[in-house]
Tab-separated table of C-alpha atoms in Angstrom:
chain	number	residue	atom	x	y	z
P	1	MET	CA	79.175	80.792	90.343
P	2	ALA	CA	80.880	78.438	92.835
P	3	LYS	CA	83.656	77.678	90.584
P	4	ASP	CA	84.402	81.356	89.974
P	5	LYS	CA	84.697	82.050	93.672
P	6	SER	CA	87.344	78.764	93.935
P	7	ASP	CA	89.048	80.399	91.026
P	8	TYR	CA	89.341	83.459	93.000
P	9	PHE	CA	90.594	82.101	96.307
P	10	GLN	CA	92.767	79.657	94.295
P	11	LYS	CA	94.236	82.480	92.631
P	12	PHE	CA	94.820	84.798	95.639
P	13	SER	CA	96.125	81.723	98.082
P	14	ALA	CA	99.518	82.307	96.531
P	15	LEU	CA	99.570	85.582	98.689
P	16	GLU	CA	98.424	83.867	101.791
P	17	VAL	CA	100.870	81.033	101.584
P	18	GLY	CA	104.045	83.271	100.608
P	19	GLN	CA	104.337	82.058	96.893
P	20	LEU	CA	103.913	85.393	95.554
P	21	ASN	CA	106.705	87.880	96.346
P	22	ILE	CA	107.599	91.421	95.402
P	23	ALA	CA	110.170	90.552	92.244
P	24	PHE	CA	106.981	89.127	91.056
P	25	PHE	CA	105.641	92.522	90.065
P	26	LEU	CA	109.212	94.218	90.087
P	27	SER	CA	110.297	96.534	86.965
P	28	LEU	CA	114.153	96.550	86.722
P	29	LYS	CA	116.329	99.362	87.097
P	30	LYS	CA	117.433	98.894	83.579
P	31	ASP	CA	113.860	99.406	82.291
P	32	ILE	CA	113.017	102.438	83.831
P	33	VAL	CA	113.615	105.944	84.009
P	34	TYR	CA	115.434	107.400	87.108
P	35	LEU	CA	117.739	110.579	87.682
P	36	LYS	CA	121.246	110.512	89.194
P	37	PHE	CA	121.495	112.816	92.443
P	38	ASP	CA	123.933	115.137	90.394
P	39	SER	CA	121.538	115.931	87.645
P	40	THR	CA	120.347	119.240	86.834
P	41	MET	CA	117.051	120.680	86.896
P	42	ARG	CA	116.907	121.147	83.324
P	43	GLN	CA	118.035	117.451	82.701
P	44	ALA	CA	114.984	116.268	85.074
P	45	LEU	CA	112.695	118.703	82.939
P	46	GLU	CA	113.782	117.214	80.009
P	47	ARG	CA	113.573	113.523	80.666
P	48	MET	CA	110.464	113.784	82.615
P	49	GLU	CA	108.824	115.520	79.441
P	50	TYR	CA	110.145	113.363	76.934
P	51	HIS	CA	109.156	109.977	78.934
P	52	ARG	CA	105.714	111.767	80.069
P	53	TYR	CA	106.555	111.099	83.388
P	54	ALA	CA	104.776	112.893	86.396
P	55	SER	CA	107.440	111.413	89.108
P	56	VAL	CA	110.791	109.752	88.772
P	57	PRO	CA	112.934	108.054	91.110
P	58	ILE	CA	116.572	109.482	92.219
P	59	ILE	CA	119.626	107.333	92.845
P	60	ASP	CA	122.881	108.234	94.130
P	61	ASP	CA	126.564	107.731	92.593
P	62	ASP	CA	126.568	104.593	94.716
P	63	GLY	CA	123.029	103.534	93.236
P	64	LYS	CA	121.077	103.781	96.500
P	65	TYR	CA	117.608	105.464	96.827
P	66	VAL	CA	117.212	108.454	97.273
P	67	GLY	CA	113.838	109.678	96.864
P	68	VAL	CA	111.285	110.626	94.149
P	69	LEU	CA	111.204	114.117	91.995
P	70	THR	CA	107.710	115.508	91.089
P	71	GLU	CA	106.422	117.494	88.602
P	72	GLY	CA	105.062	119.613	92.037
P	73	ASP	CA	108.837	120.071	93.214
P	74	LEU	CA	109.820	121.253	90.181
P	75	LEU	CA	106.758	123.789	90.082
P	76	TRP	CA	107.238	124.713	93.530
P	77	LYS	CA	111.176	125.436	93.049
P	78	MET	CA	110.100	127.858	90.003
P	79	LYS	CA	107.478	129.577	91.700
P	80	ASN	CA	110.106	130.264	94.567
P	81	THR	CA	113.146	131.441	92.340
P	82	PRO	CA	112.600	134.972	91.180
P	83	GLY	CA	114.137	135.159	87.455
P	84	LEU	CA	114.378	131.272	87.036
P	85	THR	CA	114.269	130.557	83.367
P	86	PHE	CA	114.245	127.214	81.284
P	87	THR	CA	118.029	128.154	80.284
P	88	ASN	CA	119.250	128.593	83.616
P	89	THR	CA	117.886	125.317	85.316
P	90	GLU	CA	121.056	123.838	84.124
P	91	LYS	CA	122.738	125.557	87.103
P	92	ILE	CA	120.089	124.108	89.627
P	93	HIS	CA	121.016	120.698	90.965
P	94	LEU	CA	118.579	118.436	92.419
P	95	ASP	CA	120.024	118.634	95.945
P	96	GLU	CA	118.585	122.301	95.706
P	97	ILE	CA	115.150	121.294	95.092
P	98	GLU	CA	113.106	120.358	98.001
P	99	ARG	CA	110.787	117.403	97.463
P	100	HIS	CA	107.236	117.511	98.905
P	101	THR	CA	106.211	114.053	98.687
P	102	GLN	CA	107.847	111.081	100.421
P	103	TYR	CA	107.742	107.699	98.480
P	104	ASN	CA	109.090	105.283	100.891
P	105	PRO	CA	110.683	102.289	99.615
P	106	VAL	CA	110.530	98.536	100.371
P	107	SER	CA	112.545	95.874	100.767
P	108	VAL	CA	112.787	93.266	97.933
P	109	ASN	CA	112.404	90.805	100.745
P	110	ALA	CA	109.314	92.674	102.386
P	111	GLN	CA	106.083	90.837	103.150
P	112	MET	CA	103.617	91.742	100.151
P	113	GLU	CA	101.327	93.420	102.426
P	114	ASN	CA	104.061	96.329	102.939
P	115	LEU	CA	104.093	96.559	99.424
P	116	ILE	CA	100.244	96.698	99.047
P	117	ALA	CA	100.292	99.062	101.668
P	118	ARG	CA	102.768	101.550	100.147
P	119	ALA	CA	101.013	101.201	96.673
P	120	ALA	CA	97.872	102.518	98.305
P	121	GLU	CA	99.460	105.718	98.788
P	122	GLN	CA	102.270	105.770	95.959
P	123	ASN	CA	101.633	105.343	92.412
P	124	PHE	CA	104.832	103.505	92.319
P	125	VAL	CA	106.855	101.999	95.000
P	126	PRO	CA	110.788	102.052	95.132
P	127	VAL	CA	112.259	98.723	95.689
P	128	VAL	CA	115.405	98.445	97.402
P	129	ASP	CA	118.212	95.626	98.067
P	130	ASP	CA	119.335	94.721	101.575
P	131	ASN	CA	121.893	97.010	101.190
P	132	GLU	CA	119.504	100.094	100.280
P	133	ILE	CA	120.369	99.748	96.449
P	134	PHE	CA	117.912	100.629	94.370
P	135	ILE	CA	116.724	97.778	92.141
P	136	GLY	CA	113.578	98.871	90.452
P	137	ILE	CA	109.807	99.698	91.153
P	138	VAL	CA	106.663	98.325	91.567
P	139	GLN	CA	104.012	100.391	89.692
P	140	ARG	CA	100.549	100.336	91.339
P	141	SER	CA	98.817	99.769	88.041
P	142	GLU	CA	100.662	96.311	87.615
P	143	LEU	CA	99.238	95.398	91.155
P	144	ILE	CA	95.821	96.336	90.239
P	145	ARG	CA	95.949	94.650	86.648
P	146	TYR	CA	97.053	91.608	88.434
P	147	CYS	CA	94.125	91.544	90.984
P	148	VAL	CA	91.635	92.367	88.046
P	149	GLU	CA	92.897	89.172	86.182
P	150	CYS	CA	92.568	87.068	88.853
P	151	LEU	CA	89.317	88.248	89.231
P	152	ASN	CA	88.312	88.117	85.439
P	153	PRO	CA	91.133	86.432	83.381
P	154	SER	CA	89.861	87.315	80.018
P	155	TYR	CA	88.873	91.150	81.049
P	156	PHE	CA	92.305	92.454	79.361
P	157	THR	CA	91.878	90.162	76.465
P	158	SER	CA	88.111	90.625	75.913
P	159	THR	CA	86.985	92.553	72.871
P	160	LYS	CA	84.615	94.176	75.064
P	161	ILE	CA	86.804	96.051	77.131
P	162	ASP	CA	86.465	99.317	75.022
P	163	ASP	CA	82.477	98.982	75.889
P	164	GLN	CA	83.725	98.368	79.756
P	165	ILE	CA	85.647	101.663	79.512
P	166	SER	CA	82.596	103.694	77.604
P	167	ALA	CA	79.974	102.504	80.045
P	168	ASN	CA	82.346	103.355	82.770
P	169	THR	CA	82.920	106.772	81.289
P	170	ALA	CA	79.428	107.250	80.507
P	171	MET	CA	78.351	106.592	84.009
P	172	THR	CA	80.931	108.850	85.529
P	173	SER	CA	80.012	111.532	83.296
P	174	THR	CA	76.435	111.436	84.379
P	175	VAL	CA	77.079	110.734	88.226
P	176	TRP	CA	79.724	113.248	88.605
P	177	PRO	CA	77.613	116.547	87.753
P	178	ARG	CA	74.821	114.913	90.337
P	179	LEU	CA	77.425	114.593	93.010
P	180	GLN	CA	79.068	118.196	92.296
P	181	SER	CA	75.676	119.653	92.727
P	182	LYS	CA	75.411	118.000	96.125
P	183	ARG	CA	78.749	118.737	97.147
P	184	HIS	CA	77.882	120.727	99.968
P	185	LEU	CA	76.607	117.241	101.753
P	186	PHE	CA	79.634	115.593	101.541
P	187	ALA	CA	81.918	118.982	102.300
P	188	PHE	CA	83.366	118.410	98.675
P	189	PRO	CA	85.236	121.772	98.011
P	190	ALA	CA	84.375	123.497	94.932
P	191	TYR	CA	86.308	122.377	91.844
């Protein structure tokens, strides 16, 4: 058991001494899906559907990060635009769509603590250089994967991973109904 703890602390010491940086987790712009600010709503819908994404970064013509377009933003636009059809979404540009969720970027030179704090609030964190040029994203799932691998290096290569997932799913399916029946104790809304 002591060996496991020392391995844990040794692997996380990279964070403490600053050896690990944002670039370690970065998915480069060339490898991800993003939208240009002059794209149309139809282009956004088609691209998000094709790649099965719920949110996509937006950049301007100079490559600067503008924000993130989400499915929710598209739904709000549809709801608030009477007579909007899929065909005429090609007439609506992204600058006409209000974005309801703020995905704040971090600098590639920022501290890991800043990245982790943002990842706690966002599924992915846009990363910019010193000139605010969008260079990619860090996915929250990559940070979590790294932490899991530090805690248990064989977790993702284990043949028992399906058993672990099944056990977690079984537990959730038995615990959730009990929690829902007691939701008044926790002030949970009814679902």
